[in-house]
Coordinates of C-alpha atoms in Angstrom, one line a residue:
M12 CA 0.0 0.0 0.0
G13 CA 2.9 2.3 0.6
G14 CA 3.7 2.5 -3.1
E15 CA 0.2 3.3 -4.3
N16 CA -0.4 6.4 -6.4
V17 CA -3.6 8.3 -5.9
S18 CA -5.2 11.0 -8.0
L19 CA -4.8 14.7 -7.5
V20 CA -8.6 14.9 -7.0
F21 CA -8.3 12.5 -4.1
K22 CA -5.5 14.5 -2.5
L23 CA -7.4 17.7 -2.9
Y24 CA -10.5 16.1 -1.4
C25 CA -8.5 14.9 1.7
L26 CA -6.9 18.3 2.1
T27 CA -10.2 20.1 1.8
V28 CA -11.8 17.9 4.5
M29 CA -8.8 18.4 6.7
T30 CA -9.2 22.2 6.3
L31 CA -12.8 22.2 7.2
V32 CA -12.3 19.8 10.1
A33 CA -9.4 21.9 11.5
A34 CA -11.4 25.1 11.4
A35 CA -14.6 23.5 12.9
Y36 CA -12.7 21.7 15.6
T37 CA -10.9 24.7 16.9
V38 CA -14.1 26.8 17.1
A39 CA -16.1 24.0 18.5
V40 CA -13.6 23.2 21.3
R41 CA -13.4 26.9 22.2
Y42 CA -17.2 27.1 22.3
T43 CA -17.6 24.0 24.6
R44 CA -14.8 25.2 26.9
T45 CA -16.2 28.7 27.4
F46 CA -20.0 28.5 27.2
S47 CA -20.7 25.6 29.5
S48 CA -18.6 26.4 32.6
E49 CA -21.3 25.2 35.0
V50 CA -21.3 21.6 33.7
L51 CA -17.9 21.6 32.0
Y52 CA -17.0 18.1 30.7
F53 CA -13.7 16.4 31.3
S54 CA -11.4 16.9 28.4
T55 CA -9.4 13.8 29.2
T56 CA -12.5 11.6 28.7
A57 CA -13.1 13.3 25.3
V58 CA -9.6 12.5 24.2
C59 CA -10.0 8.9 25.3
L60 CA -13.4 8.5 23.7
T61 CA -11.9 9.9 20.5
E62 CA -9.2 7.1 20.4
V63 CA -11.9 4.4 20.9
I64 CA -14.0 5.8 18.0
K65 CA -10.9 6.0 15.7
L66 CA -10.0 2.4 16.6
V67 CA -13.6 1.2 15.7
L68 CA -13.5 3.1 12.4
S69 CA -10.1 1.8 11.5
I70 CA -11.2 -1.8 12.1
G71 CA -14.2 -1.1 9.9
M72 CA -11.9 0.3 7.1
L73 CA -9.6 -2.7 7.5
A74 CA -12.6 -5.0 7.2
R75 CA -13.5 -3.2 3.9
E76 CA -10.0 -3.6 2.7
T77 CA -9.6 -7.3 3.5
R78 CA -13.2 -8.1 2.4
S79 CA -13.2 -11.2 4.5
P80 CA -13.9 -11.7 8.3
R81 CA -11.3 -14.4 8.3
K82 CA -8.6 -12.2 6.7
L83 CA -9.6 -9.4 9.1
L84 CA -9.2 -11.5 12.2
G85 CA -5.9 -12.9 10.8
A86 CA -4.6 -9.4 10.2
I87 CA -5.5 -8.3 13.7
K88 CA -3.9 -11.4 15.2
E89 CA -0.7 -11.1 13.2
Y90 CA -0.1 -7.4 13.5
V91 CA -1.8 -6.5 16.8
L92 CA -2.2 -9.5 19.2
C93 CA 1.0 -11.3 18.2
N94 CA 3.2 -8.3 17.3
P95 CA 4.3 -6.5 20.5
R96 CA 7.2 -4.9 18.6
G97 CA 4.8 -3.2 16.2
L98 CA 2.7 -2.0 19.1
L99 CA 5.7 -0.7 20.9
K100 CA 6.9 1.2 17.7
L101 CA 3.5 2.8 17.3
S102 CA 3.1 3.6 21.0
V103 CA 5.6 6.4 20.6
P104 CA 3.3 8.6 18.5
S105 CA 0.4 7.4 20.6
V106 CA 2.0 9.0 23.7
V107 CA 2.9 12.2 21.9
Y108 CA -0.5 12.6 20.2
A109 CA -2.2 12.0 23.6
V110 CA -0.2 14.8 25.1
Q111 CA -0.8 17.0 22.1
N112 CA -4.6 16.5 22.2
N113 CA -4.8 17.2 25.9
M114 CA -2.7 20.3 25.5
A115 CA -5.0 21.6 22.7
F116 CA -7.9 21.5 25.2
L117 CA -5.9 23.2 27.8
A118 CA -4.7 25.9 25.4
L119 CA -8.2 26.6 24.0
S120 CA -9.5 26.9 27.6
N121 CA -7.1 29.8 28.2
L122 CA -6.6 31.4 24.7
D123 CA -9.2 32.5 22.2
A124 CA -9.5 30.6 18.9
A125 CA -7.7 33.3 17.0
I126 CA -4.5 33.4 19.1
Y127 CA -4.6 29.6 19.2
Q128 CA -4.7 29.2 15.4
V129 CA -1.9 31.7 14.9
T130 CA 0.5 30.2 17.4
Y131 CA -0.3 26.7 16.4
Q132 CA 1.1 27.4 13.0
L133 CA 4.5 27.2 14.5
K134 CA 4.1 23.4 14.0
I135 CA 5.0 24.0 10.3
P136 CA 8.7 25.0 10.8
C137 CA 8.8 22.5 13.6
T138 CA 7.6 19.8 11.3
A139 CA 10.1 20.9 8.6
L140 CA 12.9 20.7 11.1
C141 CA 11.8 17.2 12.1
M142 CA 11.6 16.1 8.5
F143 CA 15.1 17.3 7.9
L144 CA 16.4 15.5 11.0
M145 CA 14.4 12.3 10.6
L146 CA 13.7 11.9 6.9
N147 CA 16.7 13.9 5.4
R148 CA 14.2 15.9 3.5
T149 CA 15.1 19.5 2.5
L150 CA 13.0 22.4 1.3
S151 CA 13.6 24.4 -1.8
K152 CA 14.2 28.1 -1.7
R153 CA 10.6 28.8 -2.9
Q154 CA 9.2 26.6 -0.1
C155 CA 11.3 28.4 2.5
V156 CA 9.9 31.7 1.2
A157 CA 6.4 30.2 1.3
I158 CA 6.9 29.1 4.9
F159 CA 8.1 32.6 5.8
L160 CA 5.1 34.2 4.1
L161 CA 2.8 31.8 5.9
L162 CA 4.2 32.7 9.3
V163 CA 3.9 36.4 8.5
G164 CA 0.4 35.9 7.1
V165 CA -1.0 34.0 10.0
I166 CA 0.5 36.5 12.5
L167 CA -1.1 39.4 10.6
V168 CA -4.5 37.6 10.4
Q169 CA -4.8 37.9 14.2
W170 CA -2.3 40.7 15.0
K171 CA -5.0 42.7 16.8
P172 CA -8.1 40.6 16.7
G173 CA -9.9 42.7 19.3
D174 CA -11.9 41.4 22.2
A175 CA -14.3 38.5 21.8
A176 CA -17.3 40.4 23.2
K177 CA -19.4 37.3 23.7
V178 CA -16.8 35.4 25.8
Q179 CA -16.4 36.4 29.5
I180 CA -14.3 33.8 31.3
E181 CA -11.2 33.8 33.5
Q182 CA -8.1 32.8 31.5
N183 CA -4.5 32.2 32.2
R184 CA -2.6 33.3 29.0
L185 CA 0.7 31.9 30.3
V186 CA -0.7 28.5 30.8
G187 CA -2.4 28.7 27.4
F188 CA 0.9 29.6 25.6
I189 CA 2.9 26.9 27.4
A190 CA 0.3 24.3 26.4
I191 CA 0.2 25.3 22.8
I192 CA 4.0 25.3 22.5
I193 CA 4.0 21.8 23.9
A194 CA 1.3 20.8 21.4
V195 CA 3.3 22.3 18.5
V196 CA 6.4 20.3 19.4
C197 CA 4.3 17.1 19.8
S198 CA 2.6 17.7 16.5
G199 CA 5.8 18.1 14.5
F200 CA 7.5 15.1 16.0
A201 CA 4.6 12.7 16.0
G202 CA 3.5 13.5 12.5
V203 CA 6.9 13.0 11.0
Y204 CA 7.5 9.8 13.1
F205 CA 4.2 8.3 11.9
E206 CA 5.0 9.3 8.3
K207 CA 8.4 7.5 8.5
V208 CA 6.7 4.4 9.9
L209 CA 4.0 4.4 7.2
K210 CA 6.3 5.0 4.3
S211 CA 9.0 2.6 5.4
S212 CA 6.9 -0.5 4.8
D213 CA 3.9 -1.8 2.8
T214 CA 1.9 -2.5 5.9
S215 CA -1.7 -1.3 5.5
L216 CA -2.5 2.2 6.7
W217 CA -5.4 0.9 8.7
V218 CA -3.3 -1.8 10.4
R219 CA -0.9 0.9 11.5
N220 CA -3.8 3.0 12.8
I221 CA -5.1 0.1 14.8
Q222 CA -1.7 -0.5 16.3
M223 CA -1.5 3.2 17.3
Y224 CA -5.1 3.5 18.6
V225 CA -4.8 0.4 20.7
S226 CA -1.8 2.0 22.5
G227 CA -3.6 5.3 22.4
I228 CA -6.7 4.0 24.3
A229 CA -4.5 2.6 27.1
I230 CA -2.5 5.8 27.4
T231 CA -5.4 8.2 27.3
F232 CA -7.4 6.1 29.8
M233 CA -4.4 6.3 32.2
G234 CA -4.6 10.1 31.6
V235 CA -8.3 10.0 32.7
V236 CA -7.5 8.0 35.8
V237 CA -4.5 10.2 36.9
T238 CA -6.0 13.6 36.1
D239 CA -9.7 13.3 36.7
G240 CA -10.2 9.8 38.2
E241 CA -12.0 10.8 41.4
K242 CA -14.2 13.3 39.6
V243 CA -15.1 10.8 36.9
L244 CA -16.1 8.2 39.6
E245 CA -18.2 10.8 41.3
K246 CA -19.9 12.4 38.3
G247 CA -19.6 9.9 35.5
F248 CA -17.5 9.4 32.4
F249 CA -19.9 11.4 30.2
F250 CA -20.6 14.2 32.7
G251 CA -21.2 17.5 30.9
Y252 CA -21.5 16.0 27.4
T253 CA -23.8 17.9 25.1
P254 CA -24.5 17.7 21.4
W255 CA -21.6 20.2 20.9
V256 CA -19.2 18.1 22.9
C257 CA -20.2 15.0 20.9
F258 CA -19.6 17.1 17.8
V259 CA -16.1 17.9 19.1
V260 CA -15.4 14.2 19.6
F261 CA -16.7 13.4 16.1
L262 CA -14.4 16.1 14.5
A263 CA -11.4 14.8 16.4
S264 CA -12.1 11.2 15.3
V265 CA -12.6 12.1 11.7
G266 CA -9.7 14.5 11.7
G267 CA -7.4 11.9 13.1
L268 CA -8.2 9.4 10.4
Y269 CA -7.9 12.0 7.6
T270 CA -4.6 13.1 9.1
S271 CA -3.3 9.5 8.6
V272 CA -4.5 9.5 5.0
V273 CA -2.9 12.8 4.3
V274 CA 0.4 11.8 5.9
K275 CA 0.3 8.6 3.8
Y276 CA -0.2 10.2 0.4
T277 CA 1.2 13.7 0.8
D278 CA 3.4 15.0 3.6
N279 CA 3.1 16.8 6.9
I280 CA 4.1 20.2 5.5
M281 CA 1.1 20.1 3.2
K282 CA -1.1 19.1 6.1
G283 CA 0.2 22.1 7.9
F284 CA -0.7 24.4 5.1
S285 CA -4.2 22.9 5.0
A286 CA -4.5 23.8 8.7
A287 CA -3.2 27.3 8.0
A288 CA -5.9 27.9 5.4
A289 CA -8.4 26.9 8.1
I290 CA -7.4 30.0 10.0
V291 CA -9.4 32.2 7.7
L292 CA -12.5 30.0 8.1
S293 CA -12.2 29.7 11.9
T294 CA -11.7 33.5 12.2
L295 CA -14.9 34.2 10.2
A296 CA -16.7 31.7 12.4
S297 CA -15.4 33.5 15.5
V298 CA -16.9 36.7 14.2
F299 CA -20.4 35.3 14.5
L300 CA -19.9 33.1 17.6
F301 CA -17.5 35.1 19.8
G302 CA -18.0 38.7 18.5
L303 CA -14.5 38.9 16.9
H304 CA -13.8 42.0 14.8
I305 CA -12.0 41.7 11.5
T306 CA -9.2 44.2 11.0
T307 CA -7.2 45.4 8.0
T308 CA -4.3 43.2 9.1
F309 CA -6.6 40.2 8.8
M310 CA -7.2 40.9 5.2
L311 CA -3.5 41.4 4.5
G312 CA -2.6 38.2 6.4
A313 CA -5.3 36.2 4.6
T314 CA -3.8 37.3 1.3
L315 CA -0.3 36.2 2.4
V316 CA -1.6 32.9 3.5
C317 CA -3.3 32.2 0.2
L318 CA -0.1 33.2 -1.6
S319 CA 2.1 31.0 0.5
I320 CA -0.2 28.0 -0.1
Y321 CA 0.0 28.7 -3.9
L322 CA 3.8 29.0 -3.8
Y323 CA 4.3 25.8 -1.8
G324 CA 1.9 23.8 -4.1
L325 CA 3.8 24.6 -7.2
P326 CA 5.5 21.4 -8.6
K327 CA 9.2 21.0 -8.1
Q328 CA 11.2 21.0 -11.3
D329 CA 13.1 17.8 -11.9
V330 CA 16.7 18.8 -12.3
S331 CA 17.7 15.5 -14.0
T332 CA 14.9 15.9 -16.6
L333 CA 15.9 19.5 -17.3
K334 CA 19.5 18.5 -17.9
Q335 CA 18.4 15.7 -20.2
E336 CA 16.3 18.1 -22.2
Q337 CA 19.2 20.5 -22.5
A338 CA 21.5 17.7 -23.6
N339 CA 18.9 16.6 -26.3
G340 CA 18.6 20.2 -27.4
E341 CA 22.4 20.6 -27.8
S342 CA 22.6 17.3 -29.7
K343 CA 19.9 18.4 -32.2
Q344 CA 21.7 21.7 -32.6
N345 CA 25.0 19.9 -33.3
L346 CA 23.3 17.7 -35.9
V347 CA 21.8 20.8 -37.6
T348 CA 25.2 22.4 -37.7
V349 CA 26.8 19.4 -39.2

């Protein structure tokens, strides 16, 4: 599966879904963490439940891929039950993703969606650094310029977003920024690590997901016990769950699966640019939900973001092909001269 080629339409479809999910997820989490303070749900349970749903969906996708209950059970037995080494390998991103997801809830509890979206884009250069160190992958000069424009753009988008008039809660900005920086580092490392595992073998994407989510459930459940164990026993696992909270869990589940697909068939930098494009959508949503005011810097920043996405998406020129074409041209010219 690792060597499969997919159409451009499929890649664009995945990236579009990723963009919409990233925008909706940020706004929805912020909404649920600021408008339901009296019956605030436990974020650790939401993260754990998300892992359970992703595991179920991955098993379903593997069943569709194998097209046989016998083959499905055989794959689970071979790669999950009888493969502790594989589980250990995928437990690394499981731990890191668990930390990242919990830090995202903590950050959005203390920072508005605008500041979160801007700061979270630091994962792009962080991912690029991890790709250089772990995959020996370099960026072209144009891509470096695109990353610079992206960073400038997303900063300008929310340079002075104004007060969110409809949100009145006590926040700790320092805690929020520390949480989001941890999330950025986790995102960059875990994404590149998972990409390296996926593209280093022909093992099914859904098998890898199952391995990761099995570890993820165990790790996130431990997080529930350690962080909110007594409160969960007292009030219940689903305390404070509303349709909006269920929507957050759904977005996190779908987003996690699409992230795996995008990592498999594109790369993490492209995934980062998809999330950057979601800044515009989430900011517009914040105008209606949180009373955010759009400024001139937002318009300038949005333009830079779109430009950076266009520059990064331009195909790289194959140097070997170019040299071959030049050689062929010189040969033809010599024949004409003779």
